[in-house]
PDB file of C-alpha atoms in Angstrom:
ATOM      1  CA  UNK A1140     108.088  26.127   7.594  1.00  0.00           C
ATOM      2  CA  UNK A1141     106.949  24.876  10.908  1.00  0.00           C
ATOM      3  CA  UNK A1142     109.521  24.627  13.958  1.00  0.00           C
ATOM      4  CA  UNK A1143     109.316  21.053  13.789  1.00  0.00           C
ATOM      5  CA  UNK A1144     110.315  20.965  10.139  1.00  0.00           C
ATOM      6  CA  UNK A1145     113.174  23.452  10.932  1.00  0.00           C
ATOM      7  CA  UNK A1146     114.355  21.055  13.596  1.00  0.00           C
ATOM      8  CA  UNK A1147     114.361  18.028  11.055  1.00  0.00           C
ATOM      9  CA  UNK A1148     116.226  20.055   8.594  1.00  0.00           C
ATOM     10  CA  UNK A1149     118.990  21.447  10.840  1.00  0.00           C
ATOM     11  CA  UNK A1150     118.774  20.693  14.442  1.00  0.00           C
ATOM     12  CA  UNK A1151     122.173  22.174  15.219  1.00  0.00           C
ATOM     13  CA  UNK A1152     121.254  25.693  13.864  1.00  0.00           C
ATOM     14  CA  UNK A1153     118.027  25.422  15.817  1.00  0.00           C
ATOM     15  CA  UNK A1154     120.143  24.759  18.939  1.00  0.00           C
ATOM     16  CA  UNK A1155     122.219  27.851  18.459  1.00  0.00           C
ATOM     17  CA  UNK A1156     119.315  29.841  17.639  1.00  0.00           C
ATOM     18  CA  UNK A1157     117.504  28.856  20.878  1.00  0.00           C
ATOM     19  CA  UNK A1158     120.743  29.233  22.878  1.00  0.00           C
ATOM     20  CA  UNK A1159     120.720  32.840  21.483  1.00  0.00           C
ATOM     21  CA  UNK A1160     117.107  33.649  22.422  1.00  0.00           C
ATOM     22  CA  UNK A1161     117.237  32.092  25.983  1.00  0.00           C
ATOM     23  CA  UNK A1162     118.771  33.948  28.875  1.00  0.00           C
ATOM     24  CA  UNK A1163     119.409  31.085  31.252  1.00  0.00           C
ATOM     25  CA  UNK A1164     119.595  27.297  31.733  1.00  0.00           C
ATOM     26  CA  UNK A1165     120.643  24.768  34.474  1.00  0.00           C
ATOM     27  CA  UNK A1166     124.306  24.019  34.761  1.00  0.00           C
ATOM     28  CA  UNK A1167     125.697  20.949  36.671  1.00  0.00           C
ATOM     29  CA  UNK A1168     129.197  19.284  37.234  1.00  0.00           C
ATOM     30  CA  UNK A1169     129.191  15.599  36.408  1.00  0.00           C
ATOM     31  CA  UNK A1170     131.414  14.716  39.313  1.00  0.00           C
ATOM     32  CA  UNK A1171     129.519  16.744  41.877  1.00  0.00           C
ATOM     33  CA  UNK A1172     126.583  15.518  43.911  1.00  0.00           C
ATOM     34  CA  UNK A1173     125.095  19.006  44.053  1.00  0.00           C
ATOM     35  CA  UNK A1174     121.922  19.968  42.023  1.00  0.00           C
ATOM     36  CA  UNK A1175     122.250  21.714  38.859  1.00  0.00           C
ATOM     37  CA  UNK A1176     122.041  25.515  39.235  1.00  0.00           C
ATOM     38  CA  UNK A1177     120.582  28.164  37.097  1.00  0.00           C
ATOM     39  CA  UNK A1178     123.142  30.138  35.083  1.00  0.00           C
ATOM     40  CA  UNK A1179     123.114  32.680  32.455  1.00  0.00           C
ATOM     41  CA  UNK A1180     125.103  31.677  29.293  1.00  0.00           C
ATOM     42  CA  UNK A1181     126.817  33.167  26.380  1.00  0.00           C
ATOM     43  CA  UNK A1182     127.130  30.980  23.307  1.00  0.00           C
ATOM     44  CA  UNK A1183     129.639  30.840  20.778  1.00  0.00           C
ATOM     45  CA  UNK A1184     128.549  28.617  17.761  1.00  0.00           C
ATOM     46  CA  UNK A1185     131.676  28.938  15.715  1.00  0.00           C
ATOM     47  CA  UNK A1186     133.868  27.730  18.547  1.00  0.00           C
ATOM     48  CA  UNK A1187     131.311  25.146  19.908  1.00  0.00           C
ATOM     49  CA  UNK A1188     131.449  26.699  23.288  1.00  0.00           C
ATOM     50  CA  UNK A1189     129.390  28.188  26.133  1.00  0.00           C
ATOM     51  CA  UNK A1190     130.763  30.707  28.571  1.00  0.00           C
ATOM     52  CA  UNK A1191     129.447  31.604  32.052  1.00  0.00           C
ATOM     53  CA  UNK A1192     130.409  34.524  34.487  1.00  0.00           C
ATOM     54  CA  UNK A1193     130.273  33.487  38.071  1.00  0.00           C
ATOM     55  CA  UNK A1194     132.097  33.821  41.313  1.00  0.00           C
ATOM     56  CA  UNK A1195     135.167  31.735  42.326  1.00  0.00           C
ATOM     57  CA  UNK A1196     133.494  31.386  45.671  1.00  0.00           C
ATOM     58  CA  UNK A1197     130.735  29.059  44.378  1.00  0.00           C
ATOM     59  CA  UNK A1198     130.291  25.310  45.014  1.00  0.00           C
ATOM     60  CA  UNK A1199     129.940  25.068  41.207  1.00  0.00           C
ATOM     61  CA  UNK A1200     133.395  26.654  40.479  1.00  0.00           C
ATOM     62  CA  UNK A1201     135.107  24.415  43.315  1.00  0.00           C
ATOM     63  CA  UNK A1202     133.700  21.312  41.640  1.00  0.00           C
ATOM     64  CA  UNK A1203     134.947  22.407  38.204  1.00  0.00           C
ATOM     65  CA  UNK A1204     138.627  22.672  39.516  1.00  0.00           C
ATOM     66  CA  UNK A1205     140.961  22.507  36.560  1.00  0.00           C
ATOM     67  CA  UNK A1206     138.566  20.692  34.298  1.00  0.00           C
ATOM     68  CA  UNK A1207     135.632  18.422  34.507  1.00  0.00           C
ATOM     69  CA  UNK A1208     132.679  17.468  32.629  1.00  0.00           C
ATOM     70  CA  UNK A1209     129.487  19.501  32.740  1.00  0.00           C
ATOM     71  CA  UNK A1210     125.753  19.472  31.508  1.00  0.00           C
ATOM     72  CA  UNK A1211     123.792  22.326  30.576  1.00  0.00           C
ATOM     73  CA  UNK A1212     119.926  22.051  29.912  1.00  0.00           C
ATOM     74  CA  UNK A1213     117.634  24.582  28.414  1.00  0.00           C
ATOM     75  CA  UNK A1214     113.785  24.643  27.451  1.00  0.00           C
ATOM     76  CA  UNK A1215     112.455  27.139  25.074  1.00  0.00           C
ATOM     77  CA  UNK A1216     110.023  29.634  26.197  1.00  0.00           C
ATOM     78  CA  UNK A1217     107.093  27.819  24.454  1.00  0.00           C
ATOM     79  CA  UNK A1218     108.317  24.492  25.608  1.00  0.00           C
ATOM     80  CA  UNK A1219     108.695  23.129  22.121  1.00  0.00           C
ATOM     81  CA  UNK A1220     112.636  22.698  22.318  1.00  0.00           C
ATOM     82  CA  UNK A1221     114.628  21.081  24.925  1.00  0.00           C
ATOM     83  CA  UNK A1222     118.405  20.544  24.839  1.00  0.00           C
ATOM     84  CA  UNK A1223     120.974  18.776  27.240  1.00  0.00           C
ATOM     85  CA  UNK A1224     124.366  19.775  26.297  1.00  0.00           C
ATOM     86  CA  UNK A1225     127.459  18.019  27.570  1.00  0.00           C
ATOM     87  CA  UNK A1226     131.020  19.004  27.436  1.00  0.00           C
ATOM     88  CA  UNK A1227     134.393  19.692  29.307  1.00  0.00           C
ATOM     89  CA  UNK A1228     134.271  22.671  31.630  1.00  0.00           C
ATOM     90  CA  UNK A1229     137.132  24.625  32.905  1.00  0.00           C
ATOM     91  CA  UNK A1230     137.961  28.136  34.428  1.00  0.00           C
ATOM     92  CA  UNK A1231     139.218  30.459  31.996  1.00  0.00           C
ATOM     93  CA  UNK A1232     141.956  33.084  32.335  1.00  0.00           C
ATOM     94  CA  UNK A1233     140.871  34.923  29.119  1.00  0.00           C
ATOM     95  CA  UNK A1234     140.582  38.407  30.148  1.00  0.00           C
ATOM     96  CA  UNK A1235     139.684  39.658  26.650  1.00  0.00           C
ATOM     97  CA  UNK A1236     137.000  37.038  26.535  1.00  0.00           C
ATOM     98  CA  UNK A1237     135.580  38.180  29.909  1.00  0.00           C
ATOM     99  CA  UNK A1238     135.600  41.949  28.768  1.00  0.00           C
ATOM    100  CA  UNK A1239     133.711  41.016  25.710  1.00  0.00           C
ATOM    101  CA  UNK A1240     130.990  39.368  27.699  1.00  0.00           C
ATOM    102  CA  UNK A1241     130.924  41.839  30.618  1.00  0.00           C
ATOM    103  CA  UNK A1242     127.762  43.692  31.092  1.00  0.00           C
ATOM    104  CA  UNK A1243     125.872  45.721  33.523  1.00  0.00           C
ATOM    105  CA  UNK A1244     123.782  42.662  34.171  1.00  0.00           C
ATOM    106  CA  UNK A1245     126.980  40.794  35.121  1.00  0.00           C
ATOM    107  CA  UNK A1246     128.241  43.750  37.064  1.00  0.00           C
ATOM    108  CA  UNK A1247     125.040  43.562  39.206  1.00  0.00           C
ATOM    109  CA  UNK A1248     126.218  40.251  40.836  1.00  0.00           C
ATOM    110  CA  UNK A1249     129.640  41.586  41.914  1.00  0.00           C
ATOM    111  CA  UNK A1250     130.492  44.314  44.331  1.00  0.00           C
ATOM    112  CA  UNK A1251     133.144  46.418  42.517  1.00  0.00           C
ATOM    113  CA  UNK A1252     131.912  45.173  39.269  1.00  0.00           C
ATOM    114  CA  UNK A1253     134.574  43.791  36.916  1.00  0.00           C
ATOM    115  CA  UNK A1254     137.436  44.464  39.227  1.00  0.00           C
ATOM    116  CA  UNK A1255     136.033  42.113  41.980  1.00  0.00           C
ATOM    117  CA  UNK A1256     138.685  39.614  42.450  1.00  0.00           C
ATOM    118  CA  UNK A1257     136.217  36.730  42.645  1.00  0.00           C
ATOM    119  CA  UNK A1258     134.940  37.283  39.111  1.00  0.00           C
ATOM    120  CA  UNK A1259     135.299  33.920  37.263  1.00  0.00           C
ATOM    121  CA  UNK A1260     134.806  32.910  33.630  1.00  0.00           C
ATOM    122  CA  UNK A1261     133.942  29.306  32.871  1.00  0.00           C
ATOM    123  CA  UNK A1262     134.395  28.012  29.345  1.00  0.00           C
ATOM    124  CA  UNK A1263     132.426  24.864  28.317  1.00  0.00           C
ATOM    125  CA  UNK A1264     133.521  23.060  25.067  1.00  0.00           C
ATOM    126  CA  UNK A1265     130.585  21.159  23.872  1.00  0.00           C
ATOM    127  CA  UNK A1266     131.124  17.603  22.753  1.00  0.00           C
ATOM    128  CA  UNK A1267     127.297  16.501  22.497  1.00  0.00           C
ATOM    129  CA  UNK A1268     123.949  17.730  22.615  1.00  0.00           C
ATOM    130  CA  UNK A1269     120.750  15.739  23.057  1.00  0.00           C
ATOM    131  CA  UNK A1270     117.809  17.795  21.397  1.00  0.00           C
ATOM    132  CA  UNK A1271     114.206  17.400  21.519  1.00  0.00           C
ATOM    133  CA  UNK A1272     111.621  19.180  19.490  1.00  0.00           C
ATOM    134  CA  UNK A1273     107.887  19.132  19.467  1.00  0.00           C
ATOM    135  CA  UNK A1274     104.897  20.733  17.889  1.00  0.00           C
ATOM    136  CA  UNK A1275     103.664  23.734  19.700  1.00  0.00           C
ATOM    137  CA  UNK A1276     100.085  23.304  18.558  1.00  0.00           C
ATOM    138  CA  UNK A1277      97.945  21.921  21.413  1.00  0.00           C
ATOM    139  CA  UNK A1278      95.346  20.645  18.847  1.00  0.00           C
ATOM    140  CA  UNK A1279      97.910  18.436  17.099  1.00  0.00           C
ATOM    141  CA  UNK A1280      99.010  17.086  20.469  1.00  0.00           C
ATOM    142  CA  UNK A1281      95.457  16.379  21.357  1.00  0.00           C
ATOM    143  CA  UNK A1282      94.801  14.673  18.113  1.00  0.00           C
ATOM    144  CA  UNK A1283      98.028  12.550  18.410  1.00  0.00           C
ATOM    145  CA  UNK A1284      97.052  11.538  22.019  1.00  0.00           C
ATOM    146  CA  UNK A1285      93.637  10.574  20.757  1.00  0.00           C
ATOM    147  CA  UNK A1286      94.949   8.348  18.156  1.00  0.00           C
ATOM    148  CA  UNK A1287      97.492   6.777  20.477  1.00  0.00           C
ATOM    149  CA  UNK A1288      94.623   5.948  23.020  1.00  0.00           C
ATOM    150  CA  UNK A1289      92.674   4.374  20.095  1.00  0.00           C
ATOM    151  CA  UNK A1290      95.339   2.063  19.015  1.00  0.00           C
ATOM    152  CA  UNK A1291      97.152  -0.345  21.497  1.00  0.00           C
ATOM    153  CA  UNK A1292     100.402  -0.278  19.660  1.00  0.00           C
ATOM    154  CA  UNK A1293     100.705   3.344  19.065  1.00  0.00           C
ATOM    155  CA  UNK A1294     102.346   6.490  20.920  1.00  0.00           C
ATOM    156  CA  UNK A1295     101.683  10.077  20.037  1.00  0.00           C
ATOM    157  CA  UNK A1296     103.954  11.486  17.351  1.00  0.00           C
ATOM    158  CA  UNK A1297     104.464  14.941  18.509  1.00  0.00           C
ATOM    159  CA  UNK A1298     108.202  15.498  18.092  1.00  0.00           C
ATOM    160  CA  UNK A1299     111.606  14.477  17.224  1.00  0.00           C
ATOM    161  CA  UNK A1300     114.811  13.651  19.235  1.00  0.00           C
ATOM    162  CA  UNK A1301     118.335  13.793  17.854  1.00  0.00           C
ATOM    163  CA  UNK A1302     121.849  13.590  19.295  1.00  0.00           C
ATOM    164  CA  UNK A1303     124.592  15.651  17.713  1.00  0.00           C
ATOM    165  CA  UNK A1304     128.406  15.686  18.312  1.00  0.00           C
ATOM    166  CA  UNK A1305     130.506  18.787  18.100  1.00  0.00           C
ATOM    167  CA  UNK A1306     133.609  18.657  15.867  1.00  0.00           C
ATOM    168  CA  UNK A1307     135.386  21.170  18.268  1.00  0.00           C
ATOM    169  CA  UNK A1308     135.577  18.796  21.203  1.00  0.00           C
ATOM    170  CA  UNK A1309     138.851  17.522  22.094  1.00  0.00           C
TER     171      UNK A1309
END
């Protein structure tokens, strides 16, 4: 089965699979005028959430405040899958969750490691995801572009787009 067929069959499954394979994406707060920032994420498909470990001294966290809307965008390594996830984001005080997610990679960003008073856990409850998948075959893309150039009313057929909603969103 091709990746495009997998996407057509179950785009939500592909989203969680890609999130598990990727190390980072771009996170932005809807009310902020700042650019999106690269962030490592931790995905929780069962809860429909993403988690981020950062410092409470960042502009990103200051804009989150006690709750806001955020967008998190990712691209697969082979550039055949793209996602823009939207949902409520807030600072979490769940120490057990932070302990669960904590790693040597996270510790590298904080002097004193987990005990650094500026360690902050962000919780993003997903409400919607816009997903795009395309063929990874450059020959198929070239063929579709050639066909589209030969017909005035055609565009290349190289992928699919879908928007999914998450049942966990409040």
